[in-house]
Amino acid sequence: MEGEKFKIVFIGDSITEEGRFDDPEGIGYGYVRLIRDYLYVTDPGKSTEVINKGIGGNRIIDLAARWEKDVLALKPDLVSIFIGINDVWRQLDQPDMTQVFPDEFQCIYEDLIQQVFEKTTARIFLMEPTIHQEDVNSRGNQLLKPYVQTVRKLGKRFNIPVVPTHKAFLDVLKRGEANLTTDGVHMTSKGDMLIAKTWLETYLKRYNSTE
């Protein structure tokens, strides 16, 4: 309705967090800020409220533990979920810890989606996890494949838009370009721009300036 804010909650790991705890606005300095600023300058009258709930190191099990407080209780209009890279990374850098393999990842992710549908009126965007190393054939990127497929499968099952961020990154890498990340996972400004661009392309197909 006119006068009400359209509330978007972005939840995920460090790629989403990206400095939000050091930012007086709480938005951070990554892709979430780019999206927020684009929405503001293209339609300042819409009064969109963007909330960043990214926390570094999070896996799907960490999102589940804070889902009520950081998503459901906020009563968002749109929830954008960006998770999965740490579920793979921990298999590589901390193999002795309890891991979240694809079957569990899917089960938990499905439950989170169901909770949003049952307890809020929000719509959902699912974002594909991006990459692990800027080599499409890296072990991390091979391990990531079933997690990306899970996101796509859940999108089809629940008729939810999937932001093709993984595909977007692979497309750039296959052209021989790089410098999307600082360490194979965390974004440079180019990486953040690619995420924001891909998200906005999905968003603009679903929403218009008068909605």
PDB file of N, CA and C in Angstrom, residues 104-194:
ATOM      1  N   GLU A 104      21.491 -33.152   3.789  1.00  0.00           N
ATOM      2  CA  GLU A 104      21.093 -32.363   4.955  1.00  0.00           C
ATOM      3  C   GLU A 104      20.868 -30.916   4.563  1.00  0.00           C
ATOM      4  N   PHE A 105      21.718 -30.395   3.700  1.00  0.00           N
ATOM      5  CA  PHE A 105      21.579 -29.030   3.200  1.00  0.00           C
ATOM      6  C   PHE A 105      20.189 -28.833   2.603  1.00  0.00           C
ATOM      7  N   GLN A 106      19.768 -29.775   1.776  1.00  0.00           N
ATOM      8  CA  GLN A 106      18.460 -29.670   1.137  1.00  0.00           C
ATOM      9  C   GLN A 106      17.330 -29.752   2.154  1.00  0.00           C
ATOM     10  N   CYS A 107      17.451 -30.658   3.106  1.00  0.00           N
ATOM     11  CA  CYS A 107      16.397 -30.843   4.106  1.00  0.00           C
ATOM     12  C   CYS A 107      16.199 -29.583   4.942  1.00  0.00           C
ATOM     13  N   ILE A 108      17.303 -28.994   5.399  1.00  0.00           N
ATOM     14  CA  ILE A 108      17.217 -27.786   6.217  1.00  0.00           C
ATOM     15  C   ILE A 108      16.709 -26.611   5.392  1.00  0.00           C
ATOM     16  N   TYR A 109      17.224 -26.481   4.183  1.00  0.00           N
ATOM     17  CA  TYR A 109      16.824 -25.377   3.309  1.00  0.00           C
ATOM     18  C   TYR A 109      15.315 -25.438   3.035  1.00  0.00           C
ATOM     19  N   GLU A 110      14.820 -26.627   2.769  1.00  0.00           N
ATOM     20  CA  GLU A 110      13.392 -26.791   2.510  1.00  0.00           C
ATOM     21  C   GLU A 110      12.563 -26.372   3.715  1.00  0.00           C
ATOM     22  N   ASP A 111      13.033 -26.711   4.909  1.00  0.00           N
ATOM     23  CA  ASP A 111      12.311 -26.331   6.122  1.00  0.00           C
ATOM     24  C   ASP A 111      12.277 -24.813   6.292  1.00  0.00           C
ATOM     25  N   LEU A 112      13.378 -24.141   6.003  1.00  0.00           N
ATOM     26  CA  LEU A 112      13.417 -22.682   6.113  1.00  0.00           C
ATOM     27  C   LEU A 112      12.416 -22.036   5.153  1.00  0.00           C
ATOM     28  N   ILE A 113      12.349 -22.552   3.953  1.00  0.00           N
ATOM     29  CA  ILE A 113      11.386 -22.040   2.980  1.00  0.00           C
ATOM     30  C   ILE A 113       9.959 -22.237   3.477  1.00  0.00           C
ATOM     31  N   GLN A 114       9.682 -23.429   3.982  1.00  0.00           N
ATOM     32  CA  GLN A 114       8.349 -23.730   4.483  1.00  0.00           C
ATOM     33  C   GLN A 114       7.960 -22.794   5.624  1.00  0.00           C
ATOM     34  N   GLN A 115       8.905 -22.492   6.493  1.00  0.00           N
ATOM     35  CA  GLN A 115       8.615 -21.582   7.605  1.00  0.00           C
ATOM     36  C   GLN A 115       8.230 -20.196   7.113  1.00  0.00           C
ATOM     37  N   VAL A 116       8.916 -19.712   6.096  1.00  0.00           N
ATOM     38  CA  VAL A 116       8.583 -18.394   5.542  1.00  0.00           C
ATOM     39  C   VAL A 116       7.161 -18.410   4.980  1.00  0.00           C
ATOM     40  N   PHE A 117       6.825 -19.450   4.250  1.00  0.00           N
ATOM     41  CA  PHE A 117       5.491 -19.539   3.655  1.00  0.00           C
ATOM     42  C   PHE A 117       4.399 -19.672   4.709  1.00  0.00           C
ATOM     43  N   GLU A 118       4.687 -20.410   5.767  1.00  0.00           N
ATOM     44  CA  GLU A 118       3.671 -20.686   6.783  1.00  0.00           C
ATOM     45  C   GLU A 118       3.492 -19.544   7.788  1.00  0.00           C
ATOM     46  N   LYS A 119       4.564 -18.780   8.040  1.00  0.00           N
ATOM     47  CA  LYS A 119       4.520 -17.804   9.118  1.00  0.00           C
ATOM     48  C   LYS A 119       4.586 -16.348   8.667  1.00  0.00           C
ATOM     49  N   THR A 120       4.781 -16.117   7.384  1.00  0.00           N
ATOM     50  CA  THR A 120       4.826 -14.752   6.868  1.00  0.00           C
ATOM     51  C   THR A 120       4.075 -14.693   5.544  1.00  0.00           C
ATOM     52  N   THR A 121       3.975 -13.498   5.004  1.00  0.00           N
ATOM     53  CA  THR A 121       3.406 -13.315   3.666  1.00  0.00           C
ATOM     54  C   THR A 121       4.504 -12.984   2.656  1.00  0.00           C
ATOM     55  N   ALA A 122       5.740 -13.203   3.045  1.00  0.00           N
ATOM     56  CA  ALA A 122       6.885 -12.815   2.221  1.00  0.00           C
ATOM     57  C   ALA A 122       7.046 -13.706   0.998  1.00  0.00           C
ATOM     58  N   ARG A 123       7.587 -13.106  -0.037  1.00  0.00           N
ATOM     59  CA  ARG A 123       8.101 -13.851  -1.181  1.00  0.00           C
ATOM     60  C   ARG A 123       9.574 -14.153  -0.909  1.00  0.00           C
ATOM     61  N   ILE A 124      10.133 -15.054  -1.709  1.00  0.00           N
ATOM     62  CA  ILE A 124      11.503 -15.512  -1.476  1.00  0.00           C
ATOM     63  C   ILE A 124      12.291 -15.471  -2.780  1.00  0.00           C
ATOM     64  N   PHE A 125      13.546 -15.068  -2.684  1.00  0.00           N
ATOM     65  CA  PHE A 125      14.532 -15.258  -3.746  1.00  0.00           C
ATOM     66  C   PHE A 125      15.589 -16.225  -3.220  1.00  0.00           C
ATOM     67  N   LEU A 126      15.937 -17.212  -4.022  1.00  0.00           N
ATOM     68  CA  LEU A 126      17.045 -18.107  -3.697  1.00  0.00           C
ATOM     69  C   LEU A 126      18.237 -17.725  -4.562  1.00  0.00           C
ATOM     70  N   MET A 127      19.378 -17.511  -3.933  1.00  0.00           N
ATOM     71  CA  MET A 127      20.586 -17.161  -4.668  1.00  0.00           C
ATOM     72  C   MET A 127      21.524 -18.368  -4.718  1.00  0.00           C
ATOM     73  N   GLU A 128      21.962 -18.704  -5.914  1.00  0.00           N
ATOM     74  CA  GLU A 128      22.935 -19.792  -6.036  1.00  0.00           C
ATOM     75  C   GLU A 128      24.236 -19.407  -5.338  1.00  0.00           C
ATOM     76  N   PRO A 129      24.876 -20.331  -4.589  1.00  0.00           N
ATOM     77  CA  PRO A 129      26.210 -20.038  -4.077  1.00  0.00           C
ATOM     78  C   PRO A 129      27.157 -19.783  -5.243  1.00  0.00           C
ATOM     79  N   THR A 130      28.095 -18.882  -5.053  1.00  0.00           N
ATOM     80  CA  THR A 130      28.911 -18.426  -6.182  1.00  0.00           C
ATOM     81  C   THR A 130      30.023 -19.424  -6.541  1.00  0.00           C
ATOM     82  N   ILE A 131      31.233 -19.213  -6.073  1.00  0.00           N
ATOM     83  CA  ILE A 131      32.343 -20.081  -6.476  1.00  0.00           C
ATOM     84  C   ILE A 131      33.283 -20.313  -5.303  1.00  0.00           C
ATOM     85  N   HIS A 132      34.101 -21.381  -5.422  1.00  0.00           N
ATOM     86  CA  HIS A 132      35.212 -21.613  -4.508  1.00  0.00           C
ATOM     87  C   HIS A 132      36.465 -21.740  -5.366  1.00  0.00           C
ATOM     88  N   GLN A 133      37.182 -20.643  -5.456  1.00  0.00           N
ATOM     89  CA  GLN A 133      38.361 -20.444  -6.297  1.00  0.00           C
ATOM     90  C   GLN A 133      37.938 -20.042  -7.709  1.00  0.00           C
ATOM     91  N   GLU A 134      38.786 -19.268  -8.346  1.00  0.00           N
ATOM     92  CA  GLU A 134      38.484 -18.756  -9.682  1.00  0.00           C
ATOM     93  C   GLU A 134      38.996 -19.693 -10.770  1.00  0.00           C
ATOM     94  N   ASP A 135      38.870 -20.976 -10.493  1.00  0.00           N
ATOM     95  CA  ASP A 135      39.167 -22.048 -11.441  1.00  0.00           C
ATOM     96  C   ASP A 135      37.919 -22.915 -11.482  1.00  0.00           C
ATOM     97  N   VAL A 136      37.265 -22.959 -12.617  1.00  0.00           N
ATOM     98  CA  VAL A 136      35.983 -23.675 -12.684  1.00  0.00           C
ATOM     99  C   VAL A 136      36.141 -25.154 -12.366  1.00  0.00           C
ATOM    100  N   ASN A 137      37.362 -25.672 -12.481  1.00  0.00           N
ATOM    101  CA  ASN A 137      37.603 -27.092 -12.223  1.00  0.00           C
ATOM    102  C   ASN A 137      38.183 -27.362 -10.834  1.00  0.00           C
ATOM    103  N   SER A 138      38.232 -26.352  -9.969  1.00  0.00           N
ATOM    104  CA  SER A 138      38.780 -26.557  -8.626  1.00  0.00           C
ATOM    105  C   SER A 138      37.966 -27.591  -7.870  1.00  0.00           C
ATOM    106  N   ARG A 139      38.580 -28.211  -6.869  1.00  0.00           N
ATOM    107  CA  ARG A 139      37.865 -29.207  -6.074  1.00  0.00           C
ATOM    108  C   ARG A 139      36.638 -28.587  -5.402  1.00  0.00           C
ATOM    109  N   GLY A 140      36.815 -27.347  -4.893  1.00  0.00           N
ATOM    110  CA  GLY A 140      35.703 -26.675  -4.252  1.00  0.00           C
ATOM    111  C   GLY A 140      34.530 -26.473  -5.185  1.00  0.00           C
ATOM    112  N   ASN A 141      34.807 -26.091  -6.432  1.00  0.00           N
ATOM    113  CA  ASN A 141      33.722 -25.883  -7.388  1.00  0.00           C
ATOM    114  C   ASN A 141      33.050 -27.198  -7.784  1.00  0.00           C
ATOM    115  N   GLN A 142      33.805 -28.274  -7.764  1.00  0.00           N
ATOM    116  CA  GLN A 142      33.198 -29.584  -8.025  1.00  0.00           C
ATOM    117  C   GLN A 142      32.297 -29.994  -6.864  1.00  0.00           C
ATOM    118  N   LEU A 143      32.768 -29.772  -5.644  1.00  0.00           N
ATOM    119  CA  LEU A 143      31.950 -30.091  -4.470  1.00  0.00           C
ATOM    120  C   LEU A 143      30.705 -29.216  -4.390  1.00  0.00           C
ATOM    121  N   LEU A 144      30.793 -28.034  -4.958  1.00  0.00           N
ATOM    122  CA  LEU A 144      29.689 -27.070  -4.886  1.00  0.00           C
ATOM    123  C   LEU A 144      28.507 -27.457  -5.777  1.00  0.00           C
ATOM    124  N   LYS A 145      28.749 -28.240  -6.789  1.00  0.00           N
ATOM    125  CA  LYS A 145      27.719 -28.528  -7.792  1.00  0.00           C
ATOM    126  C   LYS A 145      26.405 -29.037  -7.203  1.00  0.00           C
ATOM    127  N   PRO A 146      26.425 -30.052  -6.311  1.00  0.00           N
ATOM    128  CA  PRO A 146      25.126 -30.519  -5.784  1.00  0.00           C
ATOM    129  C   PRO A 146      24.404 -29.481  -4.930  1.00  0.00           C
ATOM    130  N   TYR A 147      25.134 -28.558  -4.326  1.00  0.00           N
ATOM    131  CA  TYR A 147      24.503 -27.498  -3.537  1.00  0.00           C
ATOM    132  C   TYR A 147      23.812 -26.504  -4.470  1.00  0.00           C
ATOM    133  N   VAL A 148      24.455 -26.184  -5.571  1.00  0.00           N
ATOM    134  CA  VAL A 148      23.826 -25.310  -6.571  1.00  0.00           C
ATOM    135  C   VAL A 148      22.594 -25.991  -7.141  1.00  0.00           C
ATOM    136  N   GLN A 149      22.706 -27.274  -7.440  1.00  0.00           N
ATOM    137  CA  GLN A 149      21.573 -28.017  -7.986  1.00  0.00           C
ATOM    138  C   GLN A 149      20.410 -28.062  -6.994  1.00  0.00           C
ATOM    139  N   THR A 150      20.732 -28.155  -5.707  1.00  0.00           N
ATOM    140  CA  THR A 150      19.688 -28.143  -4.682  1.00  0.00           C
ATOM    141  C   THR A 150      18.910 -26.837  -4.713  1.00  0.00           C
ATOM    142  N   VAL A 151      19.618 -25.723  -4.806  1.00  0.00           N
ATOM    143  CA  VAL A 151      18.957 -24.416  -4.856  1.00  0.00           C
ATOM    144  C   VAL A 151      18.032 -24.338  -6.071  1.00  0.00           C
ATOM    145  N   ARG A 152      18.517 -24.802  -7.205  1.00  0.00           N
ATOM    146  CA  ARG A 152      17.700 -24.766  -8.424  1.00  0.00           C
ATOM    147  C   ARG A 152      16.479 -25.677  -8.285  1.00  0.00           C
ATOM    148  N   LYS A 153      16.695 -26.851  -7.700  1.00  0.00           N
ATOM    149  CA  LYS A 153      15.596 -27.803  -7.526  1.00  0.00           C
ATOM    150  C   LYS A 153      14.527 -27.253  -6.587  1.00  0.00           C
ATOM    151  N   LEU A 154      14.952 -26.602  -5.504  1.00  0.00           N
ATOM    152  CA  LEU A 154      13.993 -26.021  -4.569  1.00  0.00           C
ATOM    153  C   LEU A 154      13.233 -24.868  -5.216  1.00  0.00           C
ATOM    154  N   GLY A 155      13.926 -24.117  -6.054  1.00  0.00           N
ATOM    155  CA  GLY A 155      13.252 -23.041  -6.770  1.00  0.00           C
ATOM    156  C   GLY A 155      12.115 -23.581  -7.634  1.00  0.00           C
ATOM    157  N   LYS A 156      12.384 -24.672  -8.338  1.00  0.00           N
ATOM    158  CA  LYS A 156      11.351 -25.269  -9.190  1.00  0.00           C
ATOM    159  C   LYS A 156      10.224 -25.861  -8.352  1.00  0.00           C
ATOM    160  N   ARG A 157      10.584 -26.542  -7.270  1.00  0.00           N
ATOM    161  CA  ARG A 157       9.575 -27.209  -6.455  1.00  0.00           C
ATOM    162  C   ARG A 157       8.599 -26.214  -5.838  1.00  0.00           C
ATOM    163  N   PHE A 158       9.126 -25.092  -5.359  1.00  0.00           N
ATOM    164  CA  PHE A 158       8.282 -24.116  -4.663  1.00  0.00           C
ATOM    165  C   PHE A 158       7.902 -22.920  -5.532  1.00  0.00           C
ATOM    166  N   ASN A 159       8.287 -22.975  -6.810  1.00  0.00           N
ATOM    167  CA  ASN A 159       7.998 -21.864  -7.732  1.00  0.00           C
ATOM    168  C   ASN A 159       8.573 -20.551  -7.203  1.00  0.00           C
ATOM    169  N   ILE A 160       9.838 -20.596  -6.821  1.00  0.00           N
ATOM    170  CA  ILE A 160      10.557 -19.450  -6.277  1.00  0.00           C
ATOM    171  C   ILE A 160      11.614 -19.001  -7.286  1.00  0.00           C
ATOM    172  N   PRO A 161      11.764 -17.703  -7.529  1.00  0.00           N
ATOM    173  CA  PRO A 161      12.824 -17.235  -8.416  1.00  0.00           C
ATOM    174  C   PRO A 161      14.212 -17.608  -7.878  1.00  0.00           C
ATOM    175  N   VAL A 162      15.045 -18.095  -8.763  1.00  0.00           N
ATOM    176  CA  VAL A 162      16.431 -18.417  -8.419  1.00  0.00           C
ATOM    177  C   VAL A 162      17.346 -17.410  -9.113  1.00  0.00           C
ATOM    178  N   VAL A 163      18.152 -16.734  -8.324  1.00  0.00           N
ATOM    179  CA  VAL A 163      19.126 -15.782  -8.871  1.00  0.00           C
ATOM    180  C   VAL A 163      20.344 -16.588  -9.327  1.00  0.00           C
ATOM    181  N   PRO A 164      20.663 -16.600 -10.632  1.00  0.00           N
ATOM    182  CA  PRO A 164      21.700 -17.492 -11.155  1.00  0.00           C
ATOM    183  C   PRO A 164      23.116 -16.976 -10.945  1.00  0.00           C
ATOM    184  N   THR A 165      23.460 -16.734  -9.693  1.00  0.00           N
ATOM    185  CA  THR A 165      24.770 -16.155  -9.381  1.00  0.00           C
ATOM    186  C   THR A 165      25.924 -17.111  -9.694  1.00  0.00           C
ATOM    187  N   HIS A 166      25.733 -18.396  -9.442  1.00  0.00           N
ATOM    188  CA  HIS A 166      26.800 -19.356  -9.757  1.00  0.00           C
ATOM    189  C   HIS A 166      27.069 -19.361 -11.261  1.00  0.00           C
ATOM    190  N   LYS A 167      26.021 -19.434 -12.032  1.00  0.00           N
ATOM    191  CA  LYS A 167      26.170 -19.421 -13.484  1.00  0.00           C
ATOM    192  C   LYS A 167      26.833 -18.137 -13.964  1.00  0.00           C
ATOM    193  N   ALA A 168      26.440 -17.008 -13.378  1.00  0.00           N
ATOM    194  CA  ALA A 168      27.014 -15.729 -13.786  1.00  0.00           C
ATOM    195  C   ALA A 168      28.526 -15.703 -13.568  1.00  0.00           C
ATOM    196  N   PHE A 169      28.961 -16.240 -12.423  1.00  0.00           N
ATOM    197  CA  PHE A 169      30.393 -16.261 -12.136  1.00  0.00           C
ATOM    198  C   PHE A 169      31.132 -17.218 -13.062  1.00  0.00           C
ATOM    199  N   LEU A 170      30.559 -18.396 -13.298  1.00  0.00           N
ATOM    200  CA  LEU A 170      31.212 -19.339 -14.208  1.00  0.00           C
ATOM    201  C   LEU A 170      31.312 -18.763 -15.611  1.00  0.00           C
ATOM    202  N   ASP A 171      30.288 -18.054 -16.046  1.00  0.00           N
ATOM    203  CA  ASP A 171      30.313 -17.456 -17.385  1.00  0.00           C
ATOM    204  C   ASP A 171      31.471 -16.467 -17.524  1.00  0.00           C
ATOM    205  N   VAL A 172      31.694 -15.671 -16.476  1.00  0.00           N
ATOM    206  CA  VAL A 172      32.809 -14.718 -16.518  1.00  0.00           C
ATOM    207  C   VAL A 172      34.144 -15.454 -16.521  1.00  0.00           C
ATOM    208  N   LEU A 173      34.271 -16.456 -15.660  1.00  0.00           N
ATOM    209  CA  LEU A 173      35.532 -17.199 -15.575  1.00  0.00           C
ATOM    210  C   LEU A 173      35.835 -17.943 -16.874  1.00  0.00           C
ATOM    211  N   LYS A 174      34.811 -18.455 -17.518  1.00  0.00           N
ATOM    212  CA  LYS A 174      35.022 -19.192 -18.769  1.00  0.00           C
ATOM    213  C   LYS A 174      35.486 -18.279 -19.888  1.00  0.00           C
ATOM    214  N   ARG A 175      35.266 -16.985 -19.734  1.00  0.00           N
ATOM    215  CA  ARG A 175      35.771 -16.021 -20.722  1.00  0.00           C
ATOM    216  C   ARG A 175      37.246 -15.687 -20.469  1.00  0.00           C
ATOM    217  N   GLY A 176      37.803 -16.268 -19.424  1.00  0.00           N
ATOM    218  CA  GLY A 176      39.212 -16.039 -19.111  1.00  0.00           C
ATOM    219  C   GLY A 176      39.444 -14.852 -18.211  1.00  0.00           C
ATOM    220  N   GLU A 177      38.367 -14.270 -17.698  1.00  0.00           N
ATOM    221  CA  GLU A 177      38.492 -13.125 -16.805  1.00  0.00           C
ATOM    222  C   GLU A 177      38.564 -13.598 -15.363  1.00  0.00           C
ATOM    223  N   ALA A 178      39.118 -12.743 -14.494  1.00  0.00           N
ATOM    224  CA  ALA A 178      39.273 -13.108 -13.087  1.00  0.00           C
ATOM    225  C   ALA A 178      39.092 -11.856 -12.230  1.00  0.00           C
ATOM    226  N   ASN A 179      39.721 -11.868 -11.052  1.00  0.00           N
ATOM    227  CA  ASN A 179      39.653 -10.739 -10.113  1.00  0.00           C
ATOM    228  C   ASN A 179      38.229 -10.475  -9.625  1.00  0.00           C
ATOM    229  N   LEU A 180      37.443 -11.540  -9.511  1.00  0.00           N
ATOM    230  CA  LEU A 180      36.121 -11.407  -8.930  1.00  0.00           C
ATOM    231  C   LEU A 180      36.154 -11.576  -7.421  1.00  0.00           C
ATOM    232  N   THR A 181      37.204 -12.249  -6.929  1.00  0.00           N
ATOM    233  CA  THR A 181      37.331 -12.499  -5.501  1.00  0.00           C
ATOM    234  C   THR A 181      38.713 -12.100  -5.013  1.00  0.00           C
ATOM    235  N   THR A 182      38.808 -11.926  -3.692  1.00  0.00           N
ATOM    236  CA  THR A 182      40.102 -11.616  -3.083  1.00  0.00           C
ATOM    237  C   THR A 182      40.867 -12.869  -2.709  1.00  0.00           C
ATOM    238  N   ASP A 183      40.130 -13.962  -2.467  1.00  0.00           N
ATOM    239  CA  ASP A 183      40.750 -15.192  -1.973  1.00  0.00           C
ATOM    240  C   ASP A 183      40.091 -16.448  -2.526  1.00  0.00           C
ATOM    241  N   GLY A 184      39.331 -16.288  -3.588  1.00  0.00           N
ATOM    242  CA  GLY A 184      38.612 -17.413  -4.152  1.00  0.00           C
ATOM    243  C   GLY A 184      37.174 -17.504  -3.690  1.00  0.00           C
ATOM    244  N   VAL A 185      36.819 -16.753  -2.641  1.00  0.00           N
ATOM    245  CA  VAL A 185      35.456 -16.785  -2.092  1.00  0.00           C
ATOM    246  C   VAL A 185      34.902 -15.382  -1.868  1.00  0.00           C
ATOM    247  N   HIS A 186      35.643 -14.553  -1.107  1.00  0.00           N
ATOM    248  CA  HIS A 186      35.156 -13.218  -0.769  1.00  0.00           C
ATOM    249  C   HIS A 186      35.361 -12.262  -1.943  1.00  0.00           C
ATOM    250  N   MET A 187      34.429 -11.339  -2.088  1.00  0.00           N
ATOM    251  CA  MET A 187      34.340 -10.551  -3.308  1.00  0.00           C
ATOM    252  C   MET A 187      35.252  -9.333  -3.373  1.00  0.00           C
ATOM    253  N   THR A 188      35.748  -9.084  -4.566  1.00  0.00           N
ATOM    254  CA  THR A 188      36.265  -7.764  -4.910  1.00  0.00           C
ATOM    255  C   THR A 188      35.057  -6.902  -5.283  1.00  0.00           C
ATOM    256  N   SER A 189      35.296  -5.637  -5.592  1.00  0.00           N
ATOM    257  CA  SER A 189      34.186  -4.780  -6.008  1.00  0.00           C
ATOM    258  C   SER A 189      33.551  -5.313  -7.297  1.00  0.00           C
ATOM    259  N   LYS A 190      34.354  -5.920  -8.166  1.00  0.00           N
ATOM    260  CA  LYS A 190      33.812  -6.496  -9.398  1.00  0.00           C
ATOM    261  C   LYS A 190      32.883  -7.657  -9.082  1.00  0.00           C
ATOM    262  N   GLY A 191      33.289  -8.498  -8.138  1.00  0.00           N
ATOM    263  CA  GLY A 191      32.444  -9.619  -7.745  1.00  0.00           C
ATOM    264  C   GLY A 191      31.136  -9.156  -7.151  1.00  0.00           C
ATOM    265  N   ASP A 192      31.214  -8.147  -6.286  1.00  0.00           N
ATOM    266  CA  ASP A 192      29.990  -7.599  -5.703  1.00  0.00           C
ATOM    267  C   ASP A 192      29.069  -7.024  -6.772  1.00  0.00           C
ATOM    268  N   MET A 193      29.651  -6.354  -7.749  1.00  0.00           N
ATOM    269  CA  MET A 193      28.842  -5.789  -8.821  1.00  0.00           C
ATOM    270  C   MET A 193      28.169  -6.879  -9.641  1.00  0.00           C
ATOM    271  N   LEU A 194      28.878  -7.977  -9.867  1.00  0.00           N
ATOM    272  CA  LEU A 194      28.300  -9.074 -10.632  1.00  0.00           C
ATOM    273  C   LEU A 194      27.129  -9.702  -9.867  1.00  0.00           C
TER     274      LEU A 194
END
